[in-house]
Short mmCIF file of C-alpha atoms in Angstrom, two decimals:
data_model
loop_
_atom_site.label_atom_id
_atom_site.label_comp_id
_atom_site.label_asym_id
_atom_site.label_seq_id
_atom_site.Cartn_x
_atom_site.Cartn_y
_atom_site.Cartn_z
CA UNK A 1 -25.44 9.06 -2.97
CA UNK A 2 -26.91 7.13 -0.07
CA UNK A 3 -28.90 9.05 2.47
CA UNK A 4 -26.88 10.48 5.33
CA UNK A 5 -27.70 9.38 8.85
CA UNK A 6 -28.49 12.53 10.78
CA UNK A 7 -27.22 13.75 14.11
CA UNK A 8 -30.12 12.87 16.44
CA UNK A 9 -29.73 9.18 15.64
CA UNK A 10 -26.04 9.35 16.47
CA UNK A 11 -26.53 10.99 19.87
CA UNK A 12 -28.30 7.86 21.03
CA UNK A 13 -25.06 5.91 20.71
CA UNK A 14 -22.96 4.99 23.75
CA UNK A 15 -21.61 8.06 25.53
CA UNK A 16 -18.16 7.96 27.09
CA UNK A 17 -18.07 10.04 30.30
CA UNK A 18 -15.48 12.81 30.57
CA UNK A 19 -12.82 12.48 33.24
CA UNK A 20 -12.07 15.67 35.12
CA UNK A 21 -8.32 14.95 34.95
CA UNK A 22 -8.29 14.39 31.18
CA UNK A 23 -7.57 17.03 28.55
CA UNK A 24 -10.65 17.65 26.48
CA UNK A 25 -11.12 19.54 23.23
CA UNK A 26 -14.51 20.53 21.88
CA UNK A 27 -14.60 21.06 18.10
CA UNK A 28 -17.52 23.17 16.92
CA UNK A 29 -18.92 24.39 13.62
CA UNK A 30 -17.76 21.24 11.79
CA UNK A 31 -18.87 19.87 8.46
CA UNK A 32 -18.12 16.37 9.72
CA UNK A 33 -18.52 12.95 8.11
CA UNK A 34 -17.86 9.47 9.45
CA UNK A 35 -19.14 5.96 8.94
CA UNK A 36 -20.90 3.86 11.53
CA UNK A 37 -20.28 0.15 12.05
CA UNK A 38 -22.88 -0.66 9.39
CA UNK A 39 -20.98 1.40 6.83
CA UNK A 40 -23.59 4.16 6.70
CA UNK A 41 -22.47 7.75 6.29
CA UNK A 42 -23.11 9.95 9.32
CA UNK A 43 -22.87 13.76 9.34
CA UNK A 44 -22.16 15.83 12.45
CA UNK A 45 -21.30 19.40 13.42
CA UNK A 46 -19.60 19.02 16.84
CA UNK A 47 -17.08 16.59 18.33
CA UNK A 48 -15.59 16.19 21.80
CA UNK A 49 -12.31 14.34 22.30
CA UNK A 50 -10.62 13.42 25.56
CA UNK A 51 -6.89 12.78 25.35
CA UNK A 52 -6.56 10.16 22.59
CA UNK A 53 -10.22 9.20 22.12
CA UNK A 54 -13.52 10.49 20.85
CA UNK A 55 -16.04 11.12 23.63
CA UNK A 56 -18.98 12.14 21.47
CA UNK A 57 -20.01 13.56 18.15
CA UNK A 58 -22.91 15.92 18.38
CA UNK A 59 -23.47 18.32 21.26
CA UNK A 60 -21.38 17.10 24.24
CA UNK A 61 -23.08 16.24 27.50
CA UNK A 62 -20.69 18.40 29.51
CA UNK A 63 -19.59 22.00 29.94
CA UNK A 64 -16.18 21.03 31.35
CA UNK A 65 -13.75 21.30 28.46
CA UNK A 66 -10.18 22.53 28.30
CA UNK A 67 -10.28 23.94 24.81
CA UNK A 68 -12.84 24.94 22.20
CA UNK A 69 -11.87 24.92 18.52
CA UNK A 70 -14.17 26.59 15.98
CA UNK A 71 -13.54 24.95 12.60
CA UNK A 72 -15.61 27.57 10.76
CA UNK A 73 -17.49 25.02 8.67
CA UNK A 74 -14.46 23.11 7.44
CA UNK A 75 -14.82 19.46 6.46
CA UNK A 76 -13.57 16.87 8.96
CA UNK A 77 -13.33 13.13 8.24
CA UNK A 78 -11.63 10.12 9.89
CA UNK A 79 -7.95 9.73 9.18
CA UNK A 80 -7.43 7.62 6.07
CA UNK A 81 -5.82 4.18 6.19
CA UNK A 82 -3.53 2.92 3.43
CA UNK A 83 -3.82 -0.87 3.51
CA UNK A 84 -0.71 -1.59 1.43
CA UNK A 85 2.48 0.44 1.26
CA UNK A 86 6.19 0.27 1.92
CA UNK A 87 7.05 2.82 4.57
CA UNK A 88 10.84 2.84 4.48
CA UNK A 89 10.76 2.41 0.71
CA UNK A 90 8.81 5.66 0.61
CA UNK A 91 11.28 7.36 2.93
CA UNK A 92 14.15 6.13 0.79
CA UNK A 93 12.39 7.15 -2.42
CA UNK A 94 11.88 10.68 -1.14
CA UNK A 95 15.68 11.06 -0.84
CA UNK A 96 16.65 9.42 -4.19
CA UNK A 97 16.24 10.31 -7.84
CA UNK A 98 12.61 9.86 -8.86
CA UNK A 99 12.12 8.74 -12.46
CA UNK A 100 8.34 8.50 -12.33
CA UNK A 101 7.77 11.36 -14.78
CA UNK A 102 10.56 10.42 -17.21
CA UNK A 103 9.17 10.33 -20.75
CA UNK A 104 11.98 8.32 -22.33
CA UNK A 105 15.13 6.38 -21.50
CA UNK A 106 17.24 9.39 -22.47
CA UNK A 107 15.14 11.70 -20.28
CA UNK A 108 15.62 9.31 -17.36
CA UNK A 109 19.41 9.35 -17.78
CA UNK A 110 19.37 13.14 -17.92
CA UNK A 111 17.33 13.29 -14.69
CA UNK A 112 19.83 11.00 -12.98
CA UNK A 113 22.83 13.08 -14.02
CA UNK A 114 21.13 16.27 -12.84
CA UNK A 115 20.26 14.67 -9.50
CA UNK A 116 23.79 13.37 -8.97
CA UNK A 117 25.31 16.78 -9.72
CA UNK A 118 23.04 18.41 -7.12
CA UNK A 119 23.15 15.80 -4.34
CA UNK A 120 25.60 13.71 -2.40
CA UNK A 121 24.73 10.20 -3.58
CA UNK A 122 27.32 7.99 -1.90
CA UNK A 123 29.11 4.97 -3.36
CA UNK A 124 26.09 3.86 -5.44
CA UNK A 125 23.67 5.92 -7.52
CA UNK A 126 20.18 4.82 -6.51
CA UNK A 127 16.76 5.68 -7.88
CA UNK A 128 13.30 4.41 -8.66
CA UNK A 129 10.26 4.97 -10.80
CA UNK A 130 11.15 4.27 -14.47
CA UNK A 131 8.36 2.77 -16.53
CA UNK A 132 9.10 1.77 -20.11
CA UNK A 133 5.38 1.49 -20.82
CA UNK A 134 5.21 5.31 -20.76
CA UNK A 135 8.13 5.70 -23.18
CA UNK A 136 7.71 5.93 -26.97
CA UNK A 137 9.79 2.78 -27.48
CA UNK A 138 7.82 0.69 -24.93
CA UNK A 139 11.09 -1.24 -24.59
CA UNK A 140 13.17 -2.04 -21.51
CA UNK A 141 16.14 0.34 -21.08
CA UNK A 142 19.77 -0.70 -21.55
CA UNK A 143 22.96 -0.44 -19.56
CA UNK A 144 24.53 1.33 -22.54
CA UNK A 145 22.73 4.63 -21.93
CA UNK A 146 23.82 4.60 -18.29
CA UNK A 147 27.42 3.67 -19.15
CA UNK A 148 27.83 6.85 -21.19
CA UNK A 149 27.35 8.97 -18.05
CA UNK A 150 28.33 6.55 -15.28
CA UNK A 151 31.25 4.41 -16.33
CA UNK A 152 32.97 4.12 -12.96
CA UNK A 153 30.17 4.24 -10.36
CA UNK A 154 27.55 1.49 -9.98
CA UNK A 155 23.95 2.50 -10.72
CA UNK A 156 20.83 0.68 -9.49
CA UNK A 157 17.38 1.94 -10.55
CA UNK A 158 14.20 0.12 -9.52
CA UNK A 159 11.29 -0.06 -11.94
CA UNK A 160 8.15 1.75 -10.72
CA UNK A 161 6.64 -1.53 -9.44
CA UNK A 162 9.84 -2.65 -7.69
CA UNK A 163 9.87 -5.89 -9.71
CA UNK A 164 12.71 -5.02 -12.08
CA UNK A 165 16.00 -3.13 -11.87
CA UNK A 166 17.96 -1.20 -14.48
CA UNK A 167 21.69 -1.24 -13.79
CA UNK A 168 24.87 -0.18 -15.56
CA UNK A 169 27.92 -2.24 -16.53
CA UNK A 170 29.77 -1.30 -13.34
CA UNK A 171 26.94 -2.74 -11.22
CA UNK A 172 26.95 -5.93 -13.32
CA UNK A 173 30.73 -6.13 -12.86
CA UNK A 174 30.45 -5.73 -9.07
CA UNK A 175 27.89 -8.57 -9.02
CA UNK A 176 29.86 -10.77 -11.39
CA UNK A 177 27.01 -10.95 -13.91
CA UNK A 178 28.00 -11.78 -17.49
CA UNK A 179 26.88 -13.83 -20.47
CA UNK A 180 27.65 -17.10 -18.69
CA UNK A 181 25.71 -16.30 -15.50
CA UNK A 182 23.05 -19.01 -15.16
CA UNK A 183 19.31 -18.32 -15.02
CA UNK A 184 17.81 -17.41 -11.65
CA UNK A 185 14.77 -19.27 -10.34
CA UNK A 186 11.91 -16.83 -9.90
CA UNK A 187 13.68 -14.15 -11.89
CA UNK A 188 15.32 -13.27 -15.18
CA UNK A 189 18.58 -11.73 -16.32
CA UNK A 190 17.41 -10.07 -19.52
CA UNK A 191 19.93 -10.75 -22.31
CA UNK A 192 20.34 -9.51 -25.88
CA UNK A 193 20.50 -11.62 -29.04
CA UNK A 194 24.17 -12.38 -28.37
CA UNK A 195 23.45 -13.61 -24.84
CA UNK A 196 24.90 -10.58 -23.06
CA UNK A 197 23.09 -8.97 -20.10
CA UNK A 198 21.22 -5.83 -21.16
CA UNK A 199 21.22 -4.26 -17.71
CA UNK A 200 17.63 -5.23 -16.78
CA UNK A 201 17.07 -7.73 -13.97
CA UNK A 202 13.60 -9.03 -13.11
CA UNK A 203 12.36 -10.14 -9.67
CA UNK A 204 14.74 -12.62 -7.95
CA UNK A 205 17.56 -11.74 -10.38
CA UNK A 206 17.62 -8.27 -8.81
CA UNK A 207 19.12 -9.83 -5.67
CA UNK A 208 22.33 -10.64 -7.55
CA UNK A 209 23.15 -6.93 -7.52
CA UNK A 210 21.14 -5.84 -4.48
CA UNK A 211 23.24 -7.98 -2.13
CA UNK A 212 26.31 -5.88 -3.02
CA UNK A 213 24.73 -2.54 -2.13
CA UNK A 214 25.96 -1.34 1.29
CA UNK A 215 23.53 -1.87 4.15
CA UNK A 216 21.49 1.10 5.30
CA UNK A 217 22.61 2.31 8.72
CA UNK A 218 20.24 2.38 11.68
CA UNK A 219 20.37 6.18 11.62
CA UNK A 220 19.39 6.17 7.94
CA UNK A 221 16.48 3.82 8.67
CA UNK A 222 15.21 6.16 11.37
CA UNK A 223 15.53 9.12 9.00
CA UNK A 224 13.61 7.23 6.31
CA UNK A 225 10.90 6.46 8.87
CA UNK A 226 10.62 10.10 9.97
CA UNK A 227 10.60 11.37 6.37
CA UNK A 228 7.91 8.91 5.29
CA UNK A 229 5.76 9.53 8.36
CA UNK A 230 5.68 13.27 7.84
CA UNK A 231 4.92 12.88 4.15
CA UNK A 232 1.97 10.55 4.81
CA UNK A 233 0.57 12.71 7.60
CA UNK A 234 0.63 15.71 5.25
CA UNK A 235 -1.55 13.68 2.87
CA UNK A 236 -4.11 12.66 5.50
CA UNK A 237 -2.88 9.09 6.03
CA UNK A 238 -2.99 8.36 9.75
CA UNK A 239 -2.43 4.59 9.55
CA UNK A 240 -0.71 2.31 7.04
CA UNK A 241 -0.09 -1.40 6.52
CA UNK A 242 3.63 -1.95 5.87
CA UNK A 243 3.87 -4.82 3.38
CA UNK A 244 6.97 -6.81 4.26
CA UNK A 245 9.57 -5.84 6.87
CA UNK A 246 12.82 -7.50 7.96
CA UNK A 247 13.77 -8.42 11.50
CA UNK A 248 16.05 -5.38 11.60
CA UNK A 249 13.20 -3.05 10.68
CA UNK A 250 10.85 -4.84 13.09
CA UNK A 251 13.24 -4.21 15.95
CA UNK A 252 13.66 -0.55 14.94
CA UNK A 253 9.88 -0.08 14.81
CA UNK A 254 9.47 -1.60 18.28
CA UNK A 255 12.22 0.66 19.58
CA UNK A 256 10.51 3.75 18.12
CA UNK A 257 7.07 2.71 19.38
CA UNK A 258 8.25 2.07 22.93
CA UNK A 259 10.07 5.42 22.95
CA UNK A 260 6.77 7.09 21.85
CA UNK A 261 8.40 8.37 18.66
CA UNK A 262 5.72 7.24 16.21
CA UNK A 263 3.12 9.72 14.95
CA UNK A 264 1.65 7.36 12.35
CA UNK A 265 -0.02 4.02 13.05
CA UNK A 266 1.83 1.07 11.47
CA UNK A 267 0.33 -2.37 10.90
CA UNK A 268 3.52 -4.21 10.01
CA UNK A 269 3.69 -7.43 8.00
CA UNK A 270 6.79 -9.52 8.63
CA UNK A 271 8.57 -10.58 5.43
CA UNK A 272 8.25 -14.32 4.85
CA UNK A 273 11.59 -14.18 3.03
CA UNK A 274 13.50 -12.95 6.09
CA UNK A 275 15.95 -15.65 7.23
CA UNK A 276 14.80 -15.07 10.81
CA UNK A 277 11.07 -15.39 10.12
CA UNK A 278 10.69 -18.41 12.41
CA UNK A 279 12.30 -16.50 15.27
CA UNK A 280 10.06 -13.49 14.67
CA UNK A 281 6.92 -15.62 14.65
CA UNK A 282 8.01 -17.23 17.92
CA UNK A 283 7.94 -13.76 19.51
CA UNK A 284 4.17 -13.72 18.97
CA UNK A 285 1.88 -10.78 18.29
CA UNK A 286 3.02 -7.31 19.33
CA UNK A 287 1.18 -4.09 20.08
CA UNK A 288 2.47 -1.07 22.00
CA UNK A 289 0.36 0.62 24.67
CA UNK A 290 -0.66 3.54 22.43
CA UNK A 291 -1.60 1.22 19.53
CA UNK A 292 0.82 2.85 17.13
CA UNK A 293 2.48 -0.43 16.15
CA UNK A 294 0.76 -3.76 15.56
CA UNK A 295 2.62 -6.87 14.40
CA UNK A 296 0.49 -9.96 13.81
CA UNK A 297 0.79 -10.65 10.08
CA UNK A 298 3.24 -11.93 7.46
CA UNK A 299 3.70 -10.80 3.86
CA UNK A 300 4.55 -13.64 1.45
CA UNK A 301 5.39 -13.39 -2.22
CA UNK A 302 3.62 -15.23 -5.01
CA UNK A 303 4.69 -13.73 -8.32
CA UNK A 304 6.06 -10.65 -10.04
CA UNK A 305 4.28 -7.70 -11.62
CA UNK A 306 2.28 -7.24 -14.80
CA UNK A 307 4.34 -4.36 -16.20
CA UNK A 308 7.57 -6.40 -16.22
CA UNK A 309 5.68 -9.53 -17.37
CA UNK A 310 6.54 -11.30 -14.14
CA UNK A 311 2.95 -11.83 -12.97
CA UNK A 312 2.23 -15.57 -13.13
CA UNK A 313 -0.51 -16.28 -15.69
CA UNK A 314 -2.49 -19.42 -16.52
CA UNK A 315 -1.98 -18.77 -20.24
CA UNK A 316 0.86 -16.91 -21.99
CA UNK A 317 1.05 -13.15 -22.19
CA UNK A 318 -0.87 -11.83 -25.17
CA UNK A 319 2.14 -9.72 -26.16
CA UNK A 320 4.77 -12.36 -25.28
CA UNK A 321 3.48 -15.80 -26.31
CA UNK A 322 6.45 -17.71 -24.87
CA UNK A 323 6.06 -16.21 -21.39
CA UNK A 324 3.64 -17.08 -18.58
CA UNK A 325 5.39 -15.03 -15.90
CA UNK A 326 7.10 -16.45 -12.85
CA UNK A 327 6.62 -17.56 -9.26
CA UNK A 328 8.83 -15.72 -6.78
CA UNK A 329 8.25 -18.42 -4.16
CA UNK A 330 8.82 -21.83 -5.81
CA UNK A 331 5.71 -23.99 -6.07
CA UNK A 332 7.15 -26.74 -3.88
CA UNK A 333 7.85 -24.23 -1.07
CA UNK A 334 4.32 -22.78 -0.87
CA UNK A 335 2.88 -25.40 1.56
CA UNK A 336 5.65 -24.73 4.08
CA UNK A 337 4.94 -20.98 4.04
CA UNK A 338 1.23 -21.52 4.76
CA UNK A 339 1.95 -24.08 7.48
CA UNK A 340 4.51 -21.87 9.18
CA UNK A 341 2.50 -18.65 9.25
CA UNK A 342 -1.05 -19.92 9.76
CA UNK A 343 0.17 -22.58 12.17
CA UNK A 344 1.73 -19.85 14.34
CA UNK A 345 -1.61 -17.96 14.50
CA UNK A 346 -0.49 -15.07 12.29
CA UNK A 347 -2.44 -13.45 9.49
CA UNK A 348 -1.01 -14.39 6.08
CA UNK A 349 -1.07 -11.68 3.40
CA UNK A 350 0.03 -13.14 0.07
CA UNK A 351 1.20 -11.04 -2.89
CA UNK A 352 -0.57 -12.36 -5.99
CA UNK A 353 -1.04 -10.40 -9.21
CA UNK A 354 -1.49 -12.91 -12.04
CA UNK A 355 -4.42 -15.34 -12.35
CA UNK A 356 -2.17 -18.38 -11.85
CA UNK A 357 -0.64 -16.91 -8.67
CA UNK A 358 -4.08 -16.01 -7.30
CA UNK A 359 -5.42 -19.51 -8.02
CA UNK A 360 -2.44 -21.19 -6.35
CA UNK A 361 -2.72 -18.98 -3.27
CA UNK A 362 -6.46 -19.62 -2.95
CA UNK A 363 -5.88 -23.37 -3.26
CA UNK A 364 -3.22 -23.33 -0.57
CA UNK A 365 -5.38 -21.26 1.76
CA UNK A 366 -8.15 -23.86 1.42
CA UNK A 367 -5.74 -26.67 2.32
CA UNK A 368 -4.24 -24.75 5.24
CA UNK A 369 -7.65 -23.96 6.73
CA UNK A 370 -8.43 -27.67 6.94
CA UNK A 371 -5.23 -28.20 8.91
CA UNK A 372 -5.60 -25.09 11.10
CA UNK A 373 -9.35 -24.47 11.52
CA UNK A 374 -8.77 -22.07 14.43
CA UNK A 375 -6.94 -19.57 12.20
CA UNK A 376 -9.00 -19.06 9.07
CA UNK A 377 -10.27 -15.48 9.48
CA UNK A 378 -9.21 -12.31 7.65
CA UNK A 379 -6.26 -13.60 5.67
CA UNK A 380 -5.54 -11.49 2.64
CA UNK A 381 -4.38 -11.53 -0.96
CA UNK A 382 -2.36 -8.43 -1.66
CA UNK A 383 -3.18 -6.85 -5.05
CA UNK A 384 -5.62 -9.58 -6.24
CA UNK A 385 -5.13 -7.91 -9.58
CA UNK A 386 -5.86 -10.42 -12.36
CA UNK A 387 -8.13 -13.31 -11.40
CA UNK A 388 -9.90 -15.96 -13.42
CA UNK A 389 -13.57 -14.97 -13.19
CA UNK A 390 -14.54 -18.40 -11.84
CA UNK A 391 -12.05 -17.98 -8.95
CA UNK A 392 -13.42 -14.67 -7.64
CA UNK A 393 -16.24 -16.30 -5.56
CA UNK A 394 -13.59 -18.29 -3.66
CA UNK A 395 -12.58 -15.10 -1.84
CA UNK A 396 -15.97 -15.07 -0.09
CA UNK A 397 -16.10 -18.84 0.33
CA UNK A 398 -12.71 -18.90 2.08
CA UNK A 399 -13.10 -15.54 3.85
CA UNK A 400 -10.10 -13.99 2.04
CA UNK A 401 -9.86 -10.19 1.99
CA UNK A 402 -8.84 -8.66 -1.35
CA UNK A 403 -6.30 -5.91 -0.57
CA UNK A 404 -6.36 -3.77 -3.70
CA UNK A 405 -4.90 -0.50 -4.96
CA UNK A 406 -7.18 1.65 -7.15
CA UNK A 407 -4.43 3.67 -8.82
CA UNK A 408 -2.87 0.46 -10.16
CA UNK A 409 -5.79 0.20 -12.57
CA UNK A 410 -5.43 3.75 -13.86
CA UNK A 411 -1.64 3.36 -14.15
CA UNK A 412 -1.88 -0.03 -15.87
CA UNK A 413 -4.69 0.80 -18.29
CA UNK A 414 -2.25 1.66 -21.09
CA UNK A 415 -0.64 -1.78 -21.08
CA UNK A 416 -3.01 -4.20 -19.30
CA UNK A 417 -4.98 -5.19 -22.40
CA UNK A 418 -1.74 -5.64 -24.36
CA UNK A 419 -0.50 -8.03 -21.68
CA UNK A 420 -3.77 -9.88 -21.07
CA UNK A 421 -6.14 -9.46 -24.00
CA UNK A 422 -9.76 -8.40 -23.60
CA UNK A 423 -11.10 -11.68 -22.17
CA UNK A 424 -8.81 -11.80 -19.14
CA UNK A 425 -9.61 -8.18 -18.29
CA UNK A 426 -13.03 -9.41 -17.11
CA UNK A 427 -11.39 -10.59 -13.90
CA UNK A 428 -8.87 -7.75 -13.58
CA UNK A 429 -9.08 -4.80 -11.16
CA UNK A 430 -12.58 -6.09 -10.47
CA UNK A 431 -13.63 -3.97 -7.48
CA UNK A 432 -17.35 -3.88 -8.28
CA UNK A 433 -17.46 -7.65 -8.80
CA UNK A 434 -15.85 -8.19 -5.40
CA UNK A 435 -18.20 -5.79 -3.61
CA UNK A 436 -21.28 -7.25 -5.28
CA UNK A 437 -20.44 -10.70 -3.93
CA UNK A 438 -19.98 -9.37 -0.39
CA UNK A 439 -16.20 -9.03 -0.14
CA UNK A 440 -14.76 -6.25 2.02
CA UNK A 441 -11.96 -4.57 0.06
CA UNK A 442 -9.03 -3.00 1.88
CA UNK A 443 -7.87 -0.15 -0.33
CA UNK A 444 -4.34 1.22 -0.46
CA UNK A 445 -1.78 2.72 -2.84
CA UNK A 446 1.31 0.45 -2.82
CA UNK A 447 3.51 3.52 -2.35
CA UNK A 448 6.18 4.23 -3.50
CA UNK A 449 5.12 2.20 -6.55
CA UNK A 450 2.27 4.73 -6.81
CA UNK A 451 2.06 8.15 -5.21
CA UNK A 452 0.94 7.92 -1.59
CA UNK A 453 -1.90 10.47 -1.82
CA UNK A 454 -5.09 8.62 -0.76
CA UNK A 455 -7.30 11.11 -2.61
CA UNK A 456 -5.74 9.84 -5.83
CA UNK A 457 -6.96 6.39 -4.83
CA UNK A 458 -10.44 7.61 -3.93
CA UNK A 459 -10.65 9.41 -7.28
CA UNK A 460 -9.46 6.36 -9.25
CA UNK A 461 -11.84 4.01 -7.44
CA UNK A 462 -14.86 6.16 -8.26
CA UNK A 463 -13.97 7.37 -11.78
CA UNK A 464 -11.61 4.67 -13.15
CA UNK A 465 -9.69 7.65 -14.59
CA UNK A 466 -6.13 8.91 -14.31
CA UNK A 467 -4.94 12.30 -13.10
CA UNK A 468 -6.04 13.93 -16.34
CA UNK A 469 -9.54 12.45 -15.90
CA UNK A 470 -8.96 10.12 -18.84
CA UNK A 471 -10.36 8.14 -20.47
CA UNK A 472 -13.74 9.82 -20.68
CA UNK A 473 -16.29 7.69 -18.89
CA UNK A 474 -13.55 5.68 -17.19
CA UNK A 475 -11.55 2.55 -18.04
CA UNK A 476 -13.75 -0.55 -17.66
CA UNK A 477 -16.27 1.70 -15.86
CA UNK A 478 -18.53 -1.19 -14.87
CA UNK A 479 -15.97 -2.06 -12.17
CA UNK A 480 -16.06 1.40 -10.54
CA UNK A 481 -17.36 1.89 -7.00
CA UNK A 482 -19.34 4.64 -5.31
CA UNK A 483 -17.60 7.29 -3.23
CA UNK A 484 -19.14 5.81 -0.10
CA UNK A 485 -17.71 2.38 -0.96
CA UNK A 486 -14.30 3.85 -1.73
CA UNK A 487 -14.38 5.77 1.56
CA UNK A 488 -15.13 2.49 3.34
CA UNK A 489 -12.16 0.84 1.68
CA UNK A 490 -9.81 3.53 3.02
CA UNK A 491 -11.37 3.59 6.52
CA UNK A 492 -13.46 0.91 8.23
CA UNK A 493 -12.71 -1.92 5.82
CA UNK A 494 -8.98 -1.23 5.90
CA UNK A 495 -9.22 -1.21 9.70
CA UNK A 496 -11.13 -4.53 9.58
CA UNK A 497 -8.36 -6.05 7.46
CA UNK A 498 -5.95 -5.28 10.32
CA UNK A 499 -8.24 -6.40 13.19
CA UNK A 500 -8.48 -2.73 14.22
CA UNK A 501 -12.12 -1.88 13.51
CA UNK A 502 -12.81 -1.37 17.23
CA UNK A 503 -10.30 1.45 17.56
CA UNK A 504 -9.76 3.25 14.22
CA UNK A 505 -11.46 3.86 10.89
CA UNK A 506 -14.41 5.86 12.19
CA UNK A 507 -15.22 8.65 14.65
CA UNK A 508 -17.58 7.48 17.37
CA UNK A 509 -17.47 7.27 21.18
CA UNK A 510 -14.48 5.29 22.41
CA UNK A 511 -12.62 5.29 19.09
CA UNK A 512 -9.17 6.78 18.67
CA UNK A 513 -9.17 10.48 17.80
CA UNK A 514 -7.56 10.13 14.36
CA UNK A 515 -9.02 12.64 11.91
CA UNK A 516 -8.16 15.10 9.19
CA UNK A 517 -9.46 18.49 8.07
CA UNK A 518 -9.64 18.99 4.31
CA UNK A 519 -10.20 21.98 2.05
CA UNK A 520 -13.24 20.63 0.16
CA UNK A 521 -16.39 18.72 1.03
CA UNK A 522 -15.58 15.45 -0.73
CA UNK A 523 -19.24 14.41 -0.69
CA UNK A 524 -20.44 17.63 -2.34
CA UNK A 525 -17.98 18.13 -5.20
CA UNK A 526 -17.78 16.46 -8.64
CA UNK A 527 -15.87 13.18 -8.56
CA UNK A 528 -13.31 14.68 -10.96
CA UNK A 529 -12.18 17.06 -8.18
CA UNK A 530 -11.61 14.46 -5.44
CA UNK A 531 -8.01 13.98 -6.55
CA UNK A 532 -7.24 17.65 -5.88
CA UNK A 533 -8.37 17.73 -2.23
CA UNK A 534 -5.73 19.19 0.10
CA UNK A 535 -5.23 18.29 3.76
CA UNK A 536 -5.11 21.26 6.13
CA UNK A 537 -4.69 19.47 9.46
CA UNK A 538 -3.98 15.90 10.58
CA UNK A 539 -4.66 14.64 14.11
CA UNK A 540 -3.53 11.27 15.45
CA UNK A 541 -4.25 9.97 18.94
CA UNK A 542 -5.82 13.30 19.84
CA UNK A 543 -2.76 15.36 18.88
CA UNK A 544 -2.25 17.60 15.88
CA UNK A 545 0.71 16.17 13.94
CA UNK A 546 0.37 18.19 10.72
#
């Protein structure tokens, strides 16, 4: 590990004077770690905060404090930032049937029936998390297994990546989907050999059913927000980037921020697909006075996901030679999206998983930057998962931030080579390649696609192993990163990707007092144990919130 910058060097940094009217807390006996602006690890044993900000780390230059907290040698680090998640999706997922651990189609149906018998589910049965890759059959599920248990109530179950849905015959009936339903651009109604829908809908085809599901009430949205916030805070996440919100959710977030009801920092990306996107952009950037909510970016959608074979590839799938994936946003509509968002001085964060989608997005960024040279900094590609090796240097050339999720690699390792073949894996989940060329990676989880625990992401980034520490030596281990680099990706580099590096991501004078106390020294334990770290306290804006 790199050498740790010691305390005396840090004391020479700018000192923020203590106001006599402010509330100050002096933390002592800390095993503290933070990063400085250069990305170097700094260790400290005392910290003084005043209201919502850090005054100093190291011995404070004052005896006037309101409270002294002895941490008895516990480890304290900056609050972690998840650079890509879906906040209300997490809140919703926490109150629906979770199929993540289902080991077969039949086991999934059994879990649904047990959940329905124990909970009030409403007019529709909703759930998420199935993954046919983890089932013995490796095959998509069918409506038939659902129909046996749910003949009269519609069922809608999102795949783990959110890019496919498994529905029953009642849901197909409600949506009017049958053998004669035409193909959907940017999606697929999966059909059997007789041309009948199987009950699996991919990407844009999901909307055919989704539009018939009753709208979530404002009260339910607020409950989802509260549930998700508390869950993330318990895991040590103090800030997250919400990847794609509607105008309705935007307005609810603003309402909650201005009523001082947020305990978690949200960097919200407006959904480019929202019919009111032009109106939202015209409202300009938004940030509340406590910096809990920032809105200055847009999430756009390039392609589908690898697991459902919807990621757009330059060459056919190795295990499906007639399929190259799909574009969720039609090719002819891409220029308008770039012109609209970049022209309105917003950050554009484009979902791209396959190598064709990534190439198209990079090409359109290059064209847009020539038209709008005043807005060419810190745009992002969300996922940046499978990239032609020759395209990776374009991220540095164009200043594009790769926003990547380490646990995607360890979840996808069982099927990625089947989908891509060995050659294309050279540009897949390529964290080390990106860092070596000078890219700053913003790390996240993509919850609820993956579990939201950031220590799972730190573990995966360093070991390239799953929760069972498999495979031995890691999957494509040459693309692993050091713990220091992974820590950067979940702190200062994630903050940089949201234009927030001057307020969060590190603990130094003048920065927001967002920090967590954990049960192990993450820099002193074997990498295999990082995943098991537990959060004991979470502080945001100088207040203990967990």
